Amino acid sequence: MCKVLEIEKITKRYKNGRGVTNITLTVNAGEIVGLLGPNGSGKTTIMKTVGGLIHADSGKIKILGIDTESETEAALAETGSLIENPALHGFMTAEQNLRLAAAYYPDVNDERIEKVLELVGLLPYRSDKVGRFSLGMKQRLGLASAMLSEPKLLILDEPLNGLDIEGVIRVRELIGRLSEERGTACLISGHVAAELEKICTHVAVLHNDRLAAFDTVENALKFRPTLEDYYISVVRECEGRLAL
Protein backbone atom coordinates (compact mmCIF):
# COMPACT_ATOMS: atom_id res chain seq x y z
CA MET A 1 0.00 0.00 0.00
CA CYS A 2 1.49 3.33 -1.11
CA LYS A 3 1.61 5.90 1.68
CA VAL A 4 0.63 9.22 0.11
CA LEU A 5 0.33 11.29 3.29
CA GLU A 6 2.02 10.64 6.63
CA ILE A 7 1.27 12.92 9.57
CA GLU A 8 3.39 12.15 12.61
CA LYS A 9 2.77 13.75 16.01
CA ILE A 10 1.80 17.16 14.65
CA THR A 11 1.12 19.89 17.19
CA LYS A 12 0.06 23.43 16.33
CA ARG A 13 -1.12 25.95 18.95
CA TYR A 14 -2.50 29.44 18.33
CA LYS A 15 -2.37 32.38 20.73
CA ASN A 16 -6.03 31.85 21.63
CA GLY A 17 -5.19 28.34 22.85
CA ARG A 18 -6.83 26.53 19.95
CA GLY A 19 -5.07 24.17 17.57
CA VAL A 20 -4.23 20.48 17.45
CA THR A 21 -2.07 18.27 19.64
CA ASN A 22 -0.04 15.19 18.74
CA ILE A 23 -1.97 14.25 15.58
CA THR A 24 -0.81 11.09 13.80
CA LEU A 25 -2.49 9.49 10.80
CA THR A 26 -1.73 8.03 7.38
CA VAL A 27 -3.60 8.30 4.09
CA ASN A 28 -2.80 5.66 1.49
CA ALA A 29 -3.37 5.75 -2.25
CA GLY A 30 -7.07 5.54 -3.07
CA GLU A 31 -8.21 6.25 0.48
CA ILE A 32 -10.61 9.05 1.34
CA VAL A 33 -10.08 10.07 4.95
CA GLY A 34 -12.74 12.28 6.50
CA LEU A 35 -11.90 14.63 9.36
CA LEU A 36 -15.04 14.78 11.47
CA GLY A 37 -15.53 17.26 14.27
CA PRO A 38 -17.25 20.50 15.29
CA ASN A 39 -16.10 23.96 14.25
CA GLY A 40 -12.85 24.81 16.02
CA SER A 41 -11.82 21.17 16.47
CA GLY A 42 -8.71 21.55 14.30
CA LYS A 43 -9.81 20.20 10.92
CA THR A 44 -8.69 23.24 8.94
CA THR A 45 -5.51 23.57 11.00
CA ILE A 46 -4.47 20.05 10.01
CA MET A 47 -5.22 20.78 6.35
CA LYS A 48 -3.35 24.09 6.34
CA THR A 49 -0.36 22.39 7.92
CA VAL A 50 -0.38 19.59 5.34
CA GLY A 51 -0.82 22.10 2.53
CA GLY A 52 2.13 24.22 3.66
CA LEU A 53 0.03 27.28 4.52
CA ILE A 54 1.15 27.23 8.16
CA HIS A 55 4.00 25.56 10.02
CA ALA A 56 3.51 23.05 12.80
CA ASP A 57 5.11 23.73 16.16
CA SER A 58 6.38 20.16 16.21
CA GLY A 59 6.02 16.87 14.35
CA LYS A 60 6.58 15.77 10.75
CA ILE A 61 4.55 15.58 7.57
CA LYS A 62 5.55 13.58 4.51
CA ILE A 63 3.86 13.51 1.12
CA LEU A 64 4.91 10.53 -1.00
CA GLY A 65 7.81 10.10 1.41
CA ILE A 66 9.04 13.69 1.00
CA ASP A 67 9.33 15.88 4.09
CA THR A 68 7.18 19.01 3.73
CA GLU A 69 9.41 21.09 5.99
CA SER A 70 12.79 20.50 4.35
CA GLU A 71 11.59 19.93 0.76
CA THR A 72 8.38 21.92 0.64
CA GLU A 73 8.15 22.50 -3.11
CA ALA A 74 8.86 18.88 -4.04
CA ALA A 75 6.45 17.55 -1.39
CA LEU A 76 3.59 19.78 -2.49
CA ALA A 77 4.11 19.23 -6.23
CA GLU A 78 1.66 16.31 -6.19
CA THR A 79 -0.91 18.08 -4.02
CA GLY A 80 -4.09 19.96 -4.87
CA SER A 81 -6.06 21.81 -2.23
CA LEU A 82 -9.32 23.62 -1.58
CA ILE A 83 -9.05 25.15 1.88
CA GLU A 84 -11.63 27.60 3.23
CA ASN A 85 -12.80 29.98 0.48
CA PRO A 86 -11.49 29.36 -3.06
CA ALA A 87 -8.98 32.00 -4.19
CA LEU A 88 -10.95 33.29 -7.18
CA HIS A 89 -11.11 36.61 -9.05
CA GLY A 90 -14.69 37.75 -9.62
CA PHE A 91 -13.84 40.05 -12.54
CA MET A 92 -12.37 37.10 -14.49
CA THR A 93 -14.18 34.23 -16.20
CA ALA A 94 -14.08 30.67 -14.93
CA GLU A 95 -11.63 29.72 -17.67
CA GLN A 96 -9.40 32.74 -16.99
CA ASN A 97 -9.25 31.85 -13.30
CA LEU A 98 -8.09 28.34 -14.17
CA ARG A 99 -5.52 29.66 -16.65
CA LEU A 100 -4.09 31.82 -13.89
CA ALA A 101 -3.88 28.81 -11.56
CA ALA A 102 -2.41 26.67 -14.36
CA ALA A 103 0.58 29.01 -14.63
CA TYR A 104 1.96 27.39 -11.47
CA TYR A 105 2.11 23.96 -13.12
CA PRO A 106 4.39 23.08 -16.06
CA ASP A 107 2.18 20.47 -17.72
CA VAL A 108 -1.37 21.89 -17.54
CA ASN A 109 -2.69 22.75 -21.01
CA ASP A 110 -5.98 24.00 -22.49
CA GLU A 111 -7.26 20.44 -22.83
CA ARG A 112 -6.80 19.83 -19.10
CA ILE A 113 -8.56 23.09 -18.21
CA GLU A 114 -11.52 22.10 -20.36
CA LYS A 115 -11.54 18.63 -18.79
CA VAL A 116 -11.73 19.83 -15.18
CA LEU A 117 -14.46 22.33 -16.07
CA GLU A 118 -16.42 19.45 -17.56
CA LEU A 119 -15.80 17.23 -14.52
CA VAL A 120 -17.28 19.78 -12.11
CA GLY A 121 -20.15 20.69 -14.43
CA LEU A 122 -18.99 24.21 -15.27
CA LEU A 123 -18.02 23.83 -18.92
CA PRO A 124 -21.17 25.68 -20.12
CA TYR A 125 -20.14 28.61 -17.89
CA ARG A 126 -16.49 28.77 -18.91
CA SER A 127 -16.84 32.32 -20.28
CA ASP A 128 -19.00 33.68 -17.46
CA LYS A 129 -17.58 36.10 -14.88
CA VAL A 130 -17.02 34.36 -11.56
CA GLY A 131 -18.42 37.36 -9.68
CA ARG A 132 -21.86 36.28 -10.88
CA PHE A 133 -21.43 32.69 -9.70
CA SER A 134 -23.39 31.24 -6.79
CA LEU A 135 -21.53 29.97 -3.73
CA GLY A 136 -21.90 26.41 -5.00
CA MET A 137 -20.50 27.26 -8.43
CA LYS A 138 -17.50 28.99 -6.84
CA GLN A 139 -16.95 25.92 -4.70
CA ARG A 140 -16.97 23.69 -7.78
CA LEU A 141 -14.55 26.02 -9.58
CA GLY A 142 -12.25 25.83 -6.55
CA LEU A 143 -12.37 22.05 -6.80
CA ALA A 144 -11.55 22.26 -10.50
CA SER A 145 -8.50 24.38 -9.65
CA ALA A 146 -7.39 21.83 -7.05
CA MET A 147 -7.58 19.05 -9.65
CA LEU A 148 -5.70 20.87 -12.42
CA SER A 149 -2.38 19.07 -12.02
CA GLU A 150 -3.95 15.62 -11.49
CA PRO A 151 -2.48 15.49 -7.97
CA LYS A 152 -1.84 12.31 -6.01
CA LEU A 153 -3.26 14.00 -2.89
CA LEU A 154 -6.37 16.20 -2.66
CA ILE A 155 -6.93 18.33 0.44
CA LEU A 156 -10.56 19.42 0.54
CA ASP A 157 -11.90 21.57 3.36
CA GLU A 158 -15.69 21.14 3.41
CA PRO A 159 -15.95 20.86 -0.41
CA LEU A 160 -19.72 20.27 -0.28
CA ASN A 161 -20.34 23.63 1.39
CA GLY A 162 -22.93 25.68 -0.53
CA LEU A 163 -23.71 23.00 -3.10
CA ASP A 164 -27.26 22.08 -4.07
CA ILE A 165 -28.37 18.44 -4.15
CA GLU A 166 -27.15 17.84 -7.71
CA GLY A 167 -23.84 19.54 -6.95
CA VAL A 168 -23.30 17.39 -3.85
CA ILE A 169 -23.97 14.22 -5.83
CA ARG A 170 -21.67 15.30 -8.68
CA VAL A 171 -18.76 16.17 -6.38
CA ARG A 172 -19.25 13.03 -4.29
CA GLU A 173 -19.20 10.82 -7.39
CA LEU A 174 -16.20 12.70 -8.79
CA ILE A 175 -14.11 12.19 -5.65
CA GLY A 176 -15.11 8.52 -5.63
CA ARG A 177 -14.00 8.06 -9.23
CA LEU A 178 -10.66 9.75 -8.62
CA SER A 179 -10.10 7.40 -5.69
CA GLU A 180 -11.09 4.21 -7.52
CA GLU A 181 -9.76 4.91 -11.02
CA ARG A 182 -6.64 7.01 -10.35
CA GLY A 183 -5.78 5.98 -6.81
CA THR A 184 -5.99 9.59 -5.66
CA ALA A 185 -5.72 9.96 -1.90
CA CYS A 186 -8.04 12.50 -0.32
CA LEU A 187 -8.11 14.29 3.03
CA ILE A 188 -11.58 15.81 3.37
CA SER A 189 -13.22 17.68 6.23
CA GLY A 190 -16.81 18.13 7.24
CA HIS A 191 -19.13 18.53 10.18
CA VAL A 192 -22.08 16.65 8.63
CA ALA A 193 -21.44 12.99 9.37
CA ALA A 194 -24.08 11.74 6.92
CA GLU A 195 -22.24 13.26 3.95
CA LEU A 196 -18.83 11.93 5.00
CA GLU A 197 -20.39 8.49 5.46
CA LYS A 198 -21.36 8.44 1.78
CA ILE A 199 -17.96 9.44 0.45
CA CYS A 200 -15.17 8.39 2.83
CA THR A 201 -13.30 5.11 3.24
CA HIS A 202 -11.90 6.17 6.64
CA VAL A 203 -12.95 8.54 9.41
CA ALA A 204 -10.83 10.51 11.87
CA VAL A 205 -12.77 11.93 14.82
CA LEU A 206 -11.34 15.10 16.38
CA HIS A 207 -12.26 16.05 19.93
CA ASN A 208 -10.68 18.65 22.20
CA ASP A 209 -7.83 19.27 19.71
CA ARG A 210 -6.81 15.59 19.61
CA LEU A 211 -7.43 12.59 17.39
CA ALA A 212 -10.04 10.66 19.38
CA ALA A 213 -10.56 7.81 16.89
CA PHE A 214 -9.35 6.67 13.46
CA ASP A 215 -10.90 3.73 11.63
CA THR A 216 -12.42 2.59 8.38
CA VAL A 217 -16.00 3.67 7.81
CA GLU A 218 -16.84 0.01 7.29
CA ASN A 219 -15.59 -0.89 10.77
CA ALA A 220 -17.27 2.13 12.35
CA LEU A 221 -20.64 1.05 10.94
CA LYS A 222 -20.29 -2.49 12.25
CA PHE A 223 -21.06 -1.25 15.75
CA ARG A 224 -23.16 1.85 15.10
CA PRO A 225 -26.02 2.38 12.61
CA THR A 226 -24.62 5.64 11.23
CA LEU A 227 -21.38 7.59 11.26
CA GLU A 228 -23.13 10.24 13.33
CA ASP A 229 -23.89 7.64 16.01
CA TYR A 230 -20.27 6.48 15.86
CA TYR A 231 -19.06 10.05 16.31
CA ILE A 232 -21.35 10.63 19.29
CA SER A 233 -20.22 7.38 20.94
CA VAL A 234 -16.53 8.33 20.52
CA VAL A 235 -17.09 11.82 21.96
CA ARG A 236 -19.09 10.50 24.91
CA GLU A 237 -16.41 7.92 25.63
CA CYS A 238 -13.76 10.67 25.64
CA GLU A 239 -15.84 12.88 27.91
CA GLY A 240 -16.48 9.92 30.21
CA ARG A 241 -12.75 9.33 30.62
CA LEU A 242 -12.19 13.00 31.43
CA ALA A 243 -14.90 12.86 34.12
CA LEU A 244 -13.17 10.00 35.98
JSON list of N, CA, C and O in Angstrom, two decimals, residues 23-43:
[
{"chain": "A", "resi": 23, "resn": "ILE", "atom": "N", "xyz": [-1.16, 14.93, 16.60]},
{"chain": "A", "resi": 23, "resn": "ILE", "atom": "CA", "xyz": [-1.97, 14.25, 15.58]},
{"chain": "A", "resi": 23, "resn": "ILE", "atom": "C", "xyz": [-1.10, 13.32, 14.73]},
{"chain": "A", "resi": 23, "resn": "ILE", "atom": "O", "xyz": [-0.10, 13.75, 14.17]},
{"chain": "A", "resi": 24, "resn": "THR", "atom": "N", "xyz": [-1.50, 12.06, 14.64]},
{"chain": "A", "resi": 24, "resn": "THR", "atom": "CA", "xyz": [-0.81, 11.09, 13.80]},
{"chain": "A", "resi": 24, "resn": "THR", "atom": "C", "xyz": [-1.82, 10.30, 12.98]},
{"chain": "A", "resi": 24, "resn": "THR", "atom": "O", "xyz": [-2.76, 9.73, 13.54]},
{"chain": "A", "resi": 25, "resn": "LEU", "atom": "N", "xyz": [-1.66, 10.32, 11.67]},
{"chain": "A", "resi": 25, "resn": "LEU", "atom": "CA", "xyz": [-2.49, 9.49, 10.80]},
{"chain": "A", "resi": 25, "resn": "LEU", "atom": "C", "xyz": [-1.84, 9.36, 9.43]},
{"chain": "A", "resi": 25, "resn": "LEU", "atom": "O", "xyz": [-0.99, 10.15, 9.05]},
{"chain": "A", "resi": 26, "resn": "THR", "atom": "N", "xyz": [-2.28, 8.33, 8.71]},
{"chain": "A", "resi": 26, "resn": "THR", "atom": "CA", "xyz": [-1.73, 8.03, 7.38]},
{"chain": "A", "resi": 26, "resn": "THR", "atom": "C", "xyz": [-2.86, 7.90, 6.38]},
{"chain": "A", "resi": 26, "resn": "THR", "atom": "O", "xyz": [-3.90, 7.31, 6.68]},
{"chain": "A", "resi": 27, "resn": "VAL", "atom": "N", "xyz": [-2.65, 8.45, 5.18]},
{"chain": "A", "resi": 27, "resn": "VAL", "atom": "CA", "xyz": [-3.60, 8.30, 4.09]},
{"chain": "A", "resi": 27, "resn": "VAL", "atom": "C", "xyz": [-2.89, 7.60, 2.94]},
{"chain": "A", "resi": 27, "resn": "VAL", "atom": "O", "xyz": [-1.90, 8.11, 2.40]},
{"chain": "A", "resi": 28, "resn": "ASN", "atom": "N", "xyz": [-3.39, 6.43, 2.58]},
{"chain": "A", "resi": 28, "resn": "ASN", "atom": "CA", "xyz": [-2.80, 5.66, 1.49]},
{"chain": "A", "resi": 28, "resn": "ASN", "atom": "C", "xyz": [-3.46, 5.97, 0.16]},
{"chain": "A", "resi": 28, "resn": "ASN", "atom": "O", "xyz": [-4.54, 6.58, 0.11]},
{"chain": "A", "resi": 29, "resn": "ALA", "atom": "N", "xyz": [-2.83, 5.54, -0.91]},
{"chain": "A", "resi": 29, "resn": "ALA", "atom": "CA", "xyz": [-3.37, 5.75, -2.25]},
{"chain": "A", "resi": 29, "resn": "ALA", "atom": "C", "xyz": [-4.78, 5.19, -2.34]},
{"chain": "A", "resi": 29, "resn": "ALA", "atom": "O", "xyz": [-5.05, 4.07, -1.90]},
{"chain": "A", "resi": 30, "resn": "GLY", "atom": "N", "xyz": [-5.70, 5.97, -2.88]},
{"chain": "A", "resi": 30, "resn": "GLY", "atom": "CA", "xyz": [-7.07, 5.54, -3.07]},
{"chain": "A", "resi": 30, "resn": "GLY", "atom": "C", "xyz": [-7.97, 5.69, -1.85]},
{"chain": "A", "resi": 30, "resn": "GLY", "atom": "O", "xyz": [-9.17, 5.48, -1.95]},
{"chain": "A", "resi": 31, "resn": "GLU", "atom": "N", "xyz": [-7.40, 6.08, -0.73]},
{"chain": "A", "resi": 31, "resn": "GLU", "atom": "CA", "xyz": [-8.21, 6.25, 0.48]},
{"chain": "A", "resi": 31, "resn": "GLU", "atom": "C", "xyz": [-8.76, 7.67, 0.57]},
{"chain": "A", "resi": 31, "resn": "GLU", "atom": "O", "xyz": [-8.11, 8.64, 0.18]},
{"chain": "A", "resi": 32, "resn": "ILE", "atom": "N", "xyz": [-9.97, 7.76, 1.10]},
{"chain": "A", "resi": 32, "resn": "ILE", "atom": "CA", "xyz": [-10.61, 9.05, 1.34]},
{"chain": "A", "resi": 32, "resn": "ILE", "atom": "C", "xyz": [-10.84, 9.16, 2.84]},
{"chain": "A", "resi": 32, "resn": "ILE", "atom": "O", "xyz": [-11.71, 8.48, 3.39]},
{"chain": "A", "resi": 33, "resn": "VAL", "atom": "N", "xyz": [-10.03, 9.96, 3.50]},
{"chain": "A", "resi": 33, "resn": "VAL", "atom": "CA", "xyz": [-10.08, 10.07, 4.95]},
{"chain": "A", "resi": 33, "resn": "VAL", "atom": "C", "xyz": [-10.85, 11.34, 5.33]},
{"chain": "A", "resi": 33, "resn": "VAL", "atom": "O", "xyz": [-10.46, 12.45, 4.96]},
{"chain": "A", "resi": 34, "resn": "GLY", "atom": "N", "xyz": [-11.93, 11.16, 6.07]},
{"chain": "A", "resi": 34, "resn": "GLY", "atom": "CA", "xyz": [-12.74, 12.28, 6.50]},
{"chain": "A", "resi": 34, "resn": "GLY", "atom": "C", "xyz": [-12.39, 12.74, 7.89]},
{"chain": "A", "resi": 34, "resn": "GLY", "atom": "O", "xyz": [-12.33, 11.93, 8.82]},
{"chain": "A", "resi": 35, "resn": "LEU", "atom": "N", "xyz": [-12.12, 14.03, 8.04]},
{"chain": "A", "resi": 35, "resn": "LEU", "atom": "CA", "xyz": [-11.90, 14.63, 9.36]},
{"chain": "A", "resi": 35, "resn": "LEU", "atom": "C", "xyz": [-13.25, 15.10, 9.88]},
{"chain": "A", "resi": 35, "resn": "LEU", "atom": "O", "xyz": [-13.88, 15.99, 9.29]},
{"chain": "A", "resi": 36, "resn": "LEU", "atom": "N", "xyz": [-13.71, 14.50, 10.95]},
{"chain": "A", "resi": 36, "resn": "LEU", "atom": "CA", "xyz": [-15.04, 14.78, 11.47]},
{"chain": "A", "resi": 36, "resn": "LEU", "atom": "C", "xyz": [-14.94, 15.41, 12.85]},
{"chain": "A", "resi": 36, "resn": "LEU", "atom": "O", "xyz": [-14.30, 14.87, 13.76]},
{"chain": "A", "resi": 37, "resn": "GLY", "atom": "N", "xyz": [-15.56, 16.57, 12.99]},
{"chain": "A", "resi": 37, "resn": "GLY", "atom": "CA", "xyz": [-15.53, 17.26, 14.27]},
{"chain": "A", "resi": 37, "resn": "GLY", "atom": "C", "xyz": [-16.24, 18.59, 14.17]},
{"chain": "A", "resi": 37, "resn": "GLY", "atom": "O", "xyz": [-16.50, 19.08, 13.07]},
{"chain": "A", "resi": 38, "resn": "PRO", "atom": "N", "xyz": [-16.55, 19.21, 15.31]},
{"chain": "A", "resi": 38, "resn": "PRO", "atom": "CA", "xyz": [-17.25, 20.50, 15.29]},
{"chain": "A", "resi": 38, "resn": "PRO", "atom": "C", "xyz": [-16.33, 21.62, 14.83]},
{"chain": "A", "resi": 38, "resn": "PRO", "atom": "O", "xyz": [-15.12, 21.44, 14.70]},
{"chain": "A", "resi": 39, "resn": "ASN", "atom": "N", "xyz": [-16.90, 22.79, 14.59]},
{"chain": "A", "resi": 39, "resn": "ASN", "atom": "CA", "xyz": [-16.10, 23.96, 14.25]},
{"chain": "A", "resi": 39, "resn": "ASN", "atom": "C", "xyz": [-15.12, 24.24, 15.39]},
{"chain": "A", "resi": 39, "resn": "ASN", "atom": "O", "xyz": [-15.47, 24.17, 16.56]},
{"chain": "A", "resi": 40, "resn": "GLY", "atom": "N", "xyz": [-13.86, 24.53, 15.02]},
{"chain": "A", "resi": 40, "resn": "GLY", "atom": "CA", "xyz": [-12.85, 24.81, 16.02]},
{"chain": "A", "resi": 40, "resn": "GLY", "atom": "C", "xyz": [-12.13, 23.58, 16.54]},
{"chain": "A", "resi": 40, "resn": "GLY", "atom": "O", "xyz": [-11.29, 23.69, 17.43]},
{"chain": "A", "resi": 41, "resn": "SER", "atom": "N", "xyz": [-12.44, 22.41, 15.96]},
{"chain": "A", "resi": 41, "resn": "SER", "atom": "CA", "xyz": [-11.82, 21.17, 16.47]},
{"chain": "A", "resi": 41, "resn": "SER", "atom": "C", "xyz": [-10.44, 20.91, 15.88]},
{"chain": "A", "resi": 41, "resn": "SER", "atom": "O", "xyz": [-9.74, 20.00, 16.31]},
{"chain": "A", "resi": 42, "resn": "GLY", "atom": "N", "xyz": [-10.05, 21.69, 14.86]},
{"chain": "A", "resi": 42, "resn": "GLY", "atom": "CA", "xyz": [-8.71, 21.55, 14.30]},
{"chain": "A", "resi": 42, "resn": "GLY", "atom": "C", "xyz": [-8.65, 20.99, 12.89]},
{"chain": "A", "resi": 42, "resn": "GLY", "atom": "O", "xyz": [-7.56, 20.76, 12.36]},
{"chain": "A", "resi": 43, "resn": "LYS", "atom": "N", "xyz": [-9.79, 20.78, 12.26]},
{"chain": "A", "resi": 43, "resn": "LYS", "atom": "CA", "xyz": [-9.81, 20.20, 10.92]},
{"chain": "A", "resi": 43, "resn": "LYS", "atom": "C", "xyz": [-9.02, 21.06, 9.92]},
{"chain": "A", "resi": 43, "resn": "LYS", "atom": "O", "xyz": [-8.15, 20.57, 9.21]}
]
